[in-house]
Coordinates of C-alpha atoms in Angstrom, one line a residue:
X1 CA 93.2 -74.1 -119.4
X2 CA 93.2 -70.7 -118.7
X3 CA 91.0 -69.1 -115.5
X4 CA 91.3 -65.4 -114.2
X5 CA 90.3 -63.9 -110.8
X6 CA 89.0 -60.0 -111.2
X7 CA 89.5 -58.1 -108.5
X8 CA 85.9 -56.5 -108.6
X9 CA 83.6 -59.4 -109.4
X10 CA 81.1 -56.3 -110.1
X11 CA 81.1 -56.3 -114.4
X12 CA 79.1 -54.3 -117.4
X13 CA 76.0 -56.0 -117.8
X14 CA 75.7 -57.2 -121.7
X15 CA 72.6 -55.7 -123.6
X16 CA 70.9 -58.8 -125.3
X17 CA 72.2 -58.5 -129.4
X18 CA 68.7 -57.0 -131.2
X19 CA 67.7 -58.3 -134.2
X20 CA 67.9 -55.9 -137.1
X21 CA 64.5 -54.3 -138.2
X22 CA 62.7 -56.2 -141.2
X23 CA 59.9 -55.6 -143.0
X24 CA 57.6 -58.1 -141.3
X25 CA 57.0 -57.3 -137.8
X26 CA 59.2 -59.4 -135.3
X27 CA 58.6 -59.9 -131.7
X28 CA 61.5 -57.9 -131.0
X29 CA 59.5 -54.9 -132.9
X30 CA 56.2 -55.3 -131.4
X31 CA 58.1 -55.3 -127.6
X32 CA 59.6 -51.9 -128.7
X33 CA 55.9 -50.9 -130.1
X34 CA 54.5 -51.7 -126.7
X35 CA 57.6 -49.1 -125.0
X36 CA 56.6 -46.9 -127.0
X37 CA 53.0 -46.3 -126.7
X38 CA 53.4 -47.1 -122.7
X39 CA 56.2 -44.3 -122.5
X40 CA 53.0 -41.3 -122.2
X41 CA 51.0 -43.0 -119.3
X42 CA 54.3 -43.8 -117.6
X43 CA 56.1 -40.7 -118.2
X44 CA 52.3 -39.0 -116.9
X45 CA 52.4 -40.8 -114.2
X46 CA 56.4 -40.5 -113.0
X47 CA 55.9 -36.6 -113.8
X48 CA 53.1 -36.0 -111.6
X49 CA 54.2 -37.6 -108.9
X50 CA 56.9 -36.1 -108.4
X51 CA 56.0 -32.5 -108.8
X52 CA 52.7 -33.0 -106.4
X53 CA 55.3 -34.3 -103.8
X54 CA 58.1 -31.3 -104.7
X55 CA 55.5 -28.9 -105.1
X56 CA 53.9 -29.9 -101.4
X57 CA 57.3 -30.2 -100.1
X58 CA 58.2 -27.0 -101.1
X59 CA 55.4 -25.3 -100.0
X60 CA 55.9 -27.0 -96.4
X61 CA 59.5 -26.6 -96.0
X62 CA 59.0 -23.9 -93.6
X63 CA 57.4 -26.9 -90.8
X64 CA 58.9 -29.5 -90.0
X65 CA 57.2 -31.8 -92.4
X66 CA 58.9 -30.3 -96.1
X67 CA 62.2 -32.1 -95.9
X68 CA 61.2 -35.1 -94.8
X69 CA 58.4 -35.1 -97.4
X70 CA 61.1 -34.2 -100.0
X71 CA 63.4 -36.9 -98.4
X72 CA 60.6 -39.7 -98.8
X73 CA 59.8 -38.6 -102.6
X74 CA 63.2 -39.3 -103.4
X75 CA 62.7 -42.6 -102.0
X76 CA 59.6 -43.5 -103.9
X77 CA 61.5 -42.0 -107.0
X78 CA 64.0 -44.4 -106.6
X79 CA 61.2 -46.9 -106.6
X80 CA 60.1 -45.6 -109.9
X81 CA 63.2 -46.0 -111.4
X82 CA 63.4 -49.4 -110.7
X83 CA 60.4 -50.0 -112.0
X84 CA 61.6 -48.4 -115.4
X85 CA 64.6 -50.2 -115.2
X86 CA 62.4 -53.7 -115.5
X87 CA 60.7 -52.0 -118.2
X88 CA 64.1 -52.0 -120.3
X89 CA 65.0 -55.2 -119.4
X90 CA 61.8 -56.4 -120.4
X91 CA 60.9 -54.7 -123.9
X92 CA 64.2 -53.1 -124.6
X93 CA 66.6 -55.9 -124.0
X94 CA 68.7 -52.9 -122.2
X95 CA 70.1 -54.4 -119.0
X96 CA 71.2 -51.8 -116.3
X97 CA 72.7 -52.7 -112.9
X98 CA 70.8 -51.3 -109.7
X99 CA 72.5 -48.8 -108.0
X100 CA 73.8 -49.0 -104.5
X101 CA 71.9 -49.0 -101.3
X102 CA 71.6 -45.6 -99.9
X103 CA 73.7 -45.5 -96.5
X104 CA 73.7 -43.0 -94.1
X105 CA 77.2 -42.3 -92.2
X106 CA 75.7 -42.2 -89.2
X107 CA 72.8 -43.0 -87.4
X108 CA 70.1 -41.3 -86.7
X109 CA 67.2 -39.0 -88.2
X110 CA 69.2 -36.6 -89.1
X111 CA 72.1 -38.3 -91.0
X112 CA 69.3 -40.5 -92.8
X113 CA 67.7 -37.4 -93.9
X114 CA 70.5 -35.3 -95.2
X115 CA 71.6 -38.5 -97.4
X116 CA 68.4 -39.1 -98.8
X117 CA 68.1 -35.2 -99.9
X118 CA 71.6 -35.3 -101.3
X119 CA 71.0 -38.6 -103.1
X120 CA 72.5 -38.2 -106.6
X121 CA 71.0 -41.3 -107.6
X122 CA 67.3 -39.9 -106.9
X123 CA 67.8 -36.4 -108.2
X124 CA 69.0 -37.9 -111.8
X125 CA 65.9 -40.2 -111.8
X126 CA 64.0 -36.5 -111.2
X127 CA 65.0 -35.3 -114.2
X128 CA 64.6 -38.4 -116.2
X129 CA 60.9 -38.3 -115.4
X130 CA 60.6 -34.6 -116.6
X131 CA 62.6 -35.7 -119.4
X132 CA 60.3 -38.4 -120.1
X133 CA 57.7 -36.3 -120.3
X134 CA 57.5 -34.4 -123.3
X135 CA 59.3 -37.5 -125.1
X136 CA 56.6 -39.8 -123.7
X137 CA 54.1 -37.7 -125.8
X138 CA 55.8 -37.6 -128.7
X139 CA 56.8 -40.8 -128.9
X140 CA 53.2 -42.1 -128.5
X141 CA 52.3 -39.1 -130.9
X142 CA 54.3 -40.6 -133.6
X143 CA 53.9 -44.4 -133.0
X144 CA 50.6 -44.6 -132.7
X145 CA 49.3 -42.9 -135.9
X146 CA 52.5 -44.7 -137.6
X147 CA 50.6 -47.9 -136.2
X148 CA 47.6 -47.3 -139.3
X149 CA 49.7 -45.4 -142.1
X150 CA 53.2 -45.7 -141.4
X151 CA 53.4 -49.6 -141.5
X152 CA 56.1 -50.4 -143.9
X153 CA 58.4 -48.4 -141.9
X154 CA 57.4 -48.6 -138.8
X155 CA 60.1 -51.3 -137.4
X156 CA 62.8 -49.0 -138.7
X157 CA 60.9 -45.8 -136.9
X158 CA 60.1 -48.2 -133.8
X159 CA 64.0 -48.6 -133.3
X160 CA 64.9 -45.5 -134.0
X161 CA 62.8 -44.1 -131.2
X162 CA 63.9 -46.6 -129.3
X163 CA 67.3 -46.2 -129.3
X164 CA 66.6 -42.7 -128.2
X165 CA 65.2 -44.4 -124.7
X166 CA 67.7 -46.7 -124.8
X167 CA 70.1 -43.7 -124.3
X168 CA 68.4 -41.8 -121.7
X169 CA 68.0 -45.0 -119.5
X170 CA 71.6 -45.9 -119.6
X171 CA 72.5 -41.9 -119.1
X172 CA 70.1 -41.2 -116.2
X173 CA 68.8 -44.6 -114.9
X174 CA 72.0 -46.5 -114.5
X175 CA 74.3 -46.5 -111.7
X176 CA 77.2 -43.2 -110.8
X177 CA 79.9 -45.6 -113.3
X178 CA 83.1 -45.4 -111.0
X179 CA 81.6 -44.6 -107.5
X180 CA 79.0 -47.0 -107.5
X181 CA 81.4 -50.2 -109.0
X182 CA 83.9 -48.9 -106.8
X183 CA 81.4 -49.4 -103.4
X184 CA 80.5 -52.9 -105.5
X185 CA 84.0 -53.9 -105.1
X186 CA 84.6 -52.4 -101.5
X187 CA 81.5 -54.0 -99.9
X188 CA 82.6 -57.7 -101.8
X189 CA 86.2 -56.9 -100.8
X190 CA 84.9 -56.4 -96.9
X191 CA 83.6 -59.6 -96.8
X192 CA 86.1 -61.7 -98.1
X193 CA 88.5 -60.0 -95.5
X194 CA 86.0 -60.3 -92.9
X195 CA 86.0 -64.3 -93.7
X196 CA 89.4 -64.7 -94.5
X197 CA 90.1 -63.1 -90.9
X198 CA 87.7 -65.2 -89.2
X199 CA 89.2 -68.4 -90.7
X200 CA 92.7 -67.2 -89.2
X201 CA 91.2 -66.7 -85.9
X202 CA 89.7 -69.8 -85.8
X203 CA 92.9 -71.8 -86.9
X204 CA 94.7 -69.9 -84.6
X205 CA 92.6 -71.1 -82.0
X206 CA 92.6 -74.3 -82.9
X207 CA 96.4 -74.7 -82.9
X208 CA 97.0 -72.8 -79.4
X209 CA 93.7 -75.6 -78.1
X210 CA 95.1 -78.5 -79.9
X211 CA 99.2 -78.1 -79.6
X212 CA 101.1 -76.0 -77.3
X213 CA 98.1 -75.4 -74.6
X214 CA 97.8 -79.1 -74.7
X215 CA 101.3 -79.3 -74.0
X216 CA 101.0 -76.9 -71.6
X217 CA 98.7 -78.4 -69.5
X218 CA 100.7 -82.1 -69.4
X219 CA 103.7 -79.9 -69.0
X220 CA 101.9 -78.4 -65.8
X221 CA 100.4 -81.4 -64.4
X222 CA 103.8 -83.1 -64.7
X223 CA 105.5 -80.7 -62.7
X224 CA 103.2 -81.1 -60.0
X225 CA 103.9 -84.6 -60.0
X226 CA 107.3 -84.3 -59.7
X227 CA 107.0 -82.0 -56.8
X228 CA 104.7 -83.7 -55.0
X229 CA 107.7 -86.8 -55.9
X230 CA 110.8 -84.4 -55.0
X231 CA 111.4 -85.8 -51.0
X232 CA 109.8 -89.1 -51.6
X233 CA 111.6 -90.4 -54.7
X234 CA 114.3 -87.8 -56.3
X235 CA 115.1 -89.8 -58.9
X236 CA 111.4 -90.4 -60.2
X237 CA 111.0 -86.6 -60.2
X238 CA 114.1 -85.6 -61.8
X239 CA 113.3 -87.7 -64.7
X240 CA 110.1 -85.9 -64.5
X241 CA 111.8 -83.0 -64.8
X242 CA 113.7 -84.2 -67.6
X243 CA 110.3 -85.1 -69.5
X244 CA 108.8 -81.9 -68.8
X245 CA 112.2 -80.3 -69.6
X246 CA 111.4 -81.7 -73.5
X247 CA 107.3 -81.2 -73.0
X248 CA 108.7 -77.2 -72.8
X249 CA 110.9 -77.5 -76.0
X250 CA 108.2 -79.1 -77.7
X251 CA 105.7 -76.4 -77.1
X252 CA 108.1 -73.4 -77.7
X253 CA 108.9 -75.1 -81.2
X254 CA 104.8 -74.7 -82.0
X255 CA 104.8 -71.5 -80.8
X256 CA 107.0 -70.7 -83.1
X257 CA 105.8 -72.5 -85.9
X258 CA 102.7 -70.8 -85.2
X259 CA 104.1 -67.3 -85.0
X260 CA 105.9 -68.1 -88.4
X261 CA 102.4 -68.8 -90.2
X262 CA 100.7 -65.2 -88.6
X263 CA 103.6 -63.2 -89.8
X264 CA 107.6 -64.9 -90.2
X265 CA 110.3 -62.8 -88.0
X266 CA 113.1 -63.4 -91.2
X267 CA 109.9 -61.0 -93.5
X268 CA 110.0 -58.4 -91.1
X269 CA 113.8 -58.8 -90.3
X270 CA 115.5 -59.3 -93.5
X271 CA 112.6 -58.8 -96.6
X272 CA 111.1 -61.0 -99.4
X273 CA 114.1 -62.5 -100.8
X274 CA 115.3 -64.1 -97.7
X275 CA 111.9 -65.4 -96.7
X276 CA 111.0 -66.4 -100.0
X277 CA 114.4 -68.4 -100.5
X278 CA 113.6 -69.9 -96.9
X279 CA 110.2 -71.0 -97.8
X280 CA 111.6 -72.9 -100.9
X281 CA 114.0 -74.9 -99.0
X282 CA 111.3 -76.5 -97.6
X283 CA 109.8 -77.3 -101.2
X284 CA 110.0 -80.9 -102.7
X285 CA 110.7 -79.5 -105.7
X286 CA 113.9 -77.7 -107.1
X287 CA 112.5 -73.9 -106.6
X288 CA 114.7 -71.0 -108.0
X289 CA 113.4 -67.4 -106.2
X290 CA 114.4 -64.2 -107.9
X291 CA 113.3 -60.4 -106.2
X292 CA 114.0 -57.4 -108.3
X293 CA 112.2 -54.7 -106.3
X294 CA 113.5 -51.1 -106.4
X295 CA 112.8 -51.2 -102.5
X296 CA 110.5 -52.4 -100.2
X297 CA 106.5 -52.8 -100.0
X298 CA 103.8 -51.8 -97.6
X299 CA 103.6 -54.5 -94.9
X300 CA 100.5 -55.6 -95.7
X301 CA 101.8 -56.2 -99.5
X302 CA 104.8 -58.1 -98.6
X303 CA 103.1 -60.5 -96.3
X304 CA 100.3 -61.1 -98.9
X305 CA 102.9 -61.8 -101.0
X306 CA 104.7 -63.8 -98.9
X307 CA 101.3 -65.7 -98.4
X308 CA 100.8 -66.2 -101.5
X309 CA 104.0 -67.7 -102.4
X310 CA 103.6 -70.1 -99.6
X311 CA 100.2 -71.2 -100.7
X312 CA 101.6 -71.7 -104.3
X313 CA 104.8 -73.9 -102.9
X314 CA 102.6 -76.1 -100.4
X315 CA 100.1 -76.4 -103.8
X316 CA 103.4 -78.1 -105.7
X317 CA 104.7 -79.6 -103.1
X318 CA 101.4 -81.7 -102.3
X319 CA 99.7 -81.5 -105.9
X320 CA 102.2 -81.1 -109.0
X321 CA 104.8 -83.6 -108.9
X322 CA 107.1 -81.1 -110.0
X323 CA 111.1 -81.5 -110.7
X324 CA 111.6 -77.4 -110.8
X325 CA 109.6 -74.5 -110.0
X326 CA 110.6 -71.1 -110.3
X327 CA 109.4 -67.6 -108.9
X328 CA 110.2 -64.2 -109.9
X329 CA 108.8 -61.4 -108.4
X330 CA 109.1 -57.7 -109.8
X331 CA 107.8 -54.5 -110.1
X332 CA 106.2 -52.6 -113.2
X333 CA 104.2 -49.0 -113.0
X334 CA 102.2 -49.2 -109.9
X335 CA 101.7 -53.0 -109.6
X336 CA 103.6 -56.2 -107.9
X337 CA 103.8 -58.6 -109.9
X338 CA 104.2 -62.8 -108.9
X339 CA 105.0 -65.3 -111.3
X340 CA 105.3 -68.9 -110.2
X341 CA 106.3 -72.0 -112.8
X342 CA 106.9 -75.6 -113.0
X343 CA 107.3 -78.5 -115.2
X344 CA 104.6 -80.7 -113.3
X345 CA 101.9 -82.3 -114.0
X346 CA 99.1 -79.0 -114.6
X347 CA 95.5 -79.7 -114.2
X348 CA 95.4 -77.1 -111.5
X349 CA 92.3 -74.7 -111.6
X350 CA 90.4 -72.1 -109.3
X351 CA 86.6 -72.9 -110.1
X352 CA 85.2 -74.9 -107.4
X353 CA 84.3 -73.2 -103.5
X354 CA 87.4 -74.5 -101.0
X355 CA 89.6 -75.0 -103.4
X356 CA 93.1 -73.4 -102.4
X357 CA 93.8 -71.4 -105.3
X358 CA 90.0 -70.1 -105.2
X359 CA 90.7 -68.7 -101.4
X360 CA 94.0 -67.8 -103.0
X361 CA 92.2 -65.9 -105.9
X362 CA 89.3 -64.2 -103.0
X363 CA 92.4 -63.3 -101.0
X364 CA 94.2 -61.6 -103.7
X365 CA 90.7 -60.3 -104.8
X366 CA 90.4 -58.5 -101.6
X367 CA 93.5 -56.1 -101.9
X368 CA 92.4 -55.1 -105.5
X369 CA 94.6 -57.9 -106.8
X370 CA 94.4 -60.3 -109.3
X371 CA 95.4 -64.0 -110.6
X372 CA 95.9 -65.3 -113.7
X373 CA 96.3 -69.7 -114.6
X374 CA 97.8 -70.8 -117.0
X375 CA 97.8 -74.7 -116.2
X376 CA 96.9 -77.2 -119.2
X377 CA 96.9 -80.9 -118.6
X378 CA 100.3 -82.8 -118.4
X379 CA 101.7 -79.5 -117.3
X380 CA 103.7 -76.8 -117.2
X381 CA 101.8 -74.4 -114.9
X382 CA 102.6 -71.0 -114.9
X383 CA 100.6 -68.5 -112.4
X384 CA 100.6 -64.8 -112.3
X385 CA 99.5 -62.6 -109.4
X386 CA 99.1 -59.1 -109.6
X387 CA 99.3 -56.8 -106.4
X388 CA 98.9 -53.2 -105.9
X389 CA 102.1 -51.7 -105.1
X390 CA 101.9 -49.4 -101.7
X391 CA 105.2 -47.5 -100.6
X392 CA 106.4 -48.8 -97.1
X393 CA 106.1 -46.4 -94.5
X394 CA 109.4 -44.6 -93.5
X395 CA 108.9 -45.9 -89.7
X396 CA 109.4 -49.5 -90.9
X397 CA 112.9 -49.0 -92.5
X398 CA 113.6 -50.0 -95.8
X399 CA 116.2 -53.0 -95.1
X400 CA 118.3 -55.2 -97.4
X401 CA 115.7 -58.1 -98.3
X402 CA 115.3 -57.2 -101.7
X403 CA 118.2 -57.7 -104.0
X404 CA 117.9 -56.0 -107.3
X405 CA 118.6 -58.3 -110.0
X406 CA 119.1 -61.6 -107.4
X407 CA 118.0 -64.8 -107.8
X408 CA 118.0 -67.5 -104.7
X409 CA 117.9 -71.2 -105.0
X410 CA 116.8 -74.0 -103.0
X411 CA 118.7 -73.3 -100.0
X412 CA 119.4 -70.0 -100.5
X413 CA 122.3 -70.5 -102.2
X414 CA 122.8 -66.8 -105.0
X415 CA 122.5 -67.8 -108.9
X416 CA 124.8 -65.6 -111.0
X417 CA 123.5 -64.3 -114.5
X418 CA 120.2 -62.9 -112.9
X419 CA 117.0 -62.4 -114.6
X420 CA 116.4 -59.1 -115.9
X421 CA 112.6 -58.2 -114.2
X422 CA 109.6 -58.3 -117.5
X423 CA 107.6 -55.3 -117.8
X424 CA 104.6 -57.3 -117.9
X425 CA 103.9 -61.3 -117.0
X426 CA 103.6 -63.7 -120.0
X427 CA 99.4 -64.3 -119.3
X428 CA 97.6 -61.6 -120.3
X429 CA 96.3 -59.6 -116.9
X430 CA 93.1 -58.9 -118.0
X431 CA 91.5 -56.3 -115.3
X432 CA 87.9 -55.3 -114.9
X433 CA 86.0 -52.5 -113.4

């Protein structure tokens, strides 16, 4: 079983397949009739619209009234666009997705009125409509007459014409290709990093409430014991002490353990090979770690990465019943690449909501990443992540984590005869948008 998370989730809507013309009329042929002869009162309708408003705005753009007249025409022309969109959709089987919201960078009047005048989106739907126009006519001009003496050809002249609208809605009516996918991904990006940091908070929280606070607090109250003890009974409160003594020990070690899962000390210290190796002597399984990086990351890369590997350990740890794992990380072009295997029992998969490797995937999916599984039943399971490689800034220092060409096993212990790095993983990284 194969599944893939794409870092966009925004893809190319799929025309509908169109039957080919034939020489008895299909419904396919009569919806494309029916554009046809309704492209003169639409395209009538869309054109005068728009010039009454641009004519009136123009001719009040010295008051104060022109350019927000012009600003709501746009807005209404947007409106129309939609509407010719559906109209597509409908009898053209042409699906186009709707572009973006328009956003103003600021508040205010003024900012919402200089984006709605500089709305690319709006201007191209003006000159669809005037477009539209004199092809509205003669398309009707044609098709209509065609509907009395043409009719053994008309299915072939009906898509024909057709395929002419087909190619001025996807030119004009469909959304800026790059910018508007791009703000697609951005604005689904920003949530899953606005809910993947919420979640952190609130497990923070919840381990400061529930461990060493907790600890705290007996820690705190058994102090006071013992001092209220100290004159009266010394021994009582030195073994008091002694308890609280270990209370404090106790608490330190969940601070740390808690400071480890926000961001580990041996990452920032010593790199991913060192980390990495240290995360997998805590695996059940026989894990073998190899870096080859030419240097390292961005912070944020190496602790996603880090992350990530964790996730993927504690998954065979509690889930695969492996013997041997294996990780190799490397670098290719202007990506990071993860690759984790081992011989357990597969079956893993990322459909499903709260499933780990689905946060995993939204996670990954949120730095313009990717992940690729490869896990069939009875096993092995191999899964590729994909990271965008950012250069480290010189402030952080480069260090000595990442051993070209090293491998680390269980333990740490170094493996000689290392693993050359691939140029490209073994699943296919298919990437969208």
């Amino acid at each position: 079983m194969t599944a893939s998370a794409h870092p966009s989730g925004y893809g190319e809507p799929q025309d509908e397949r169109l039957p080919p013309p034939a020489p008895v009329l299909g419904a396919q042929t009569w919806r494309e009739i029916a554009h046809l002869l309704s492209n003169m009162p639409v395209g009538v309708a869309g054109f005068l619209y728009i010039a009454v408003c641009i004519y009136a705005s123009a001719m009040l753009s010295f008051t104060l009234v022109g350019l927000p007249l012009l600003a709501v025409t746009l807005l209404g022309v947007r409106q129309l666009g939609r509407f010719e969109r559906a109209r597509a959709r409908v009898l053209l089987r042409v699906r186009i997705e709707e572009p973006s919201a328009l956003r103003a960078r600021e508040e205010g009047f003024l900012s919402w009125l200089w984006a709605q005048l500089k709305d690319s989106v709006a201007w191209r739907h003006v000159l669809y409509f005037f477009i539209r126009l004199p092809w509205g006519w003669l398309s009707f001009g044609v098709t209509f007459p065609a509907l009395f003496v043409g009719w053994p050809v008309l299915p072939w002249l009906a898509r024909g014409l057709t395929n002419v609208d087909r190619a001025l809605v996807r030119a004009l009516l469909s959304p800026s290709d790059e910018l508007e996918r791009r703000i697609a991904e951005l604005e689904s990006d920003r949530g899953s990093v606005a809910d993947t940091a919420a979640a952190d908070l609130r497990r923070i929280e919840r381990d400061l409430h529930d461990g060493a606070q907790a600890r705290l607090v007996t820690l705190a109250m058994d102090l006071g014991l013992a001092k209220e003890k100290l004159l009266q009974d010394p021994q009582a409160a030195a073994d008091m002490v002694d308890e609280a003594h270990g209370e404090v020990k106790l608490a330190l070690q969940e601070l740390r353990d808690l400071a480890r899962g926000i961001h580990p000390a041996i990452l920032t210290d010593r790199g991913l090979g060192p980390a990495l190796s240290a995360l997998a002597a805590r695996c059940t399984a026989d894990v073998t770690v190899t870096v080859d990086l030419p240097d390292r990351p961005a912070q944020a890369i190496e602790g996603i990465t880090y992350f990530t590997v964790s996730e993927l350990l504690q998954n065979i740890t509690k889930h695969a019943q492996a013997r041997t794992a294996r990780i190799d990380i490397w670098k290719t072009h202007d990506r990071l690449l993860l690759q984790t295997t081992d011989d357990g029992k597969g079956g893993a998969t990322t459909t499903g909501t709260g499933t780990g490797l689905a946060g995993l995937a939204d996670r990954l999916t949120a730095v313009d990443g990717l992940l690729i599984l490869d896990s069939p039943t009875g096993g092995p399971t191999t899964i590729t992540a994909e990271l965008p490689w950012r250069e480290r800034d010189s402030g952080h220092g480069g260090g000595s984590g990442n051993r070209r060409g090293g491998a680390f096993r269980k333990g740490g212990g170094r493996v000689r005869g290392p693993r050359r790095a691939r140029e490209a993983p073994e699943a296919p990284i298919a990437r969208q948008g």
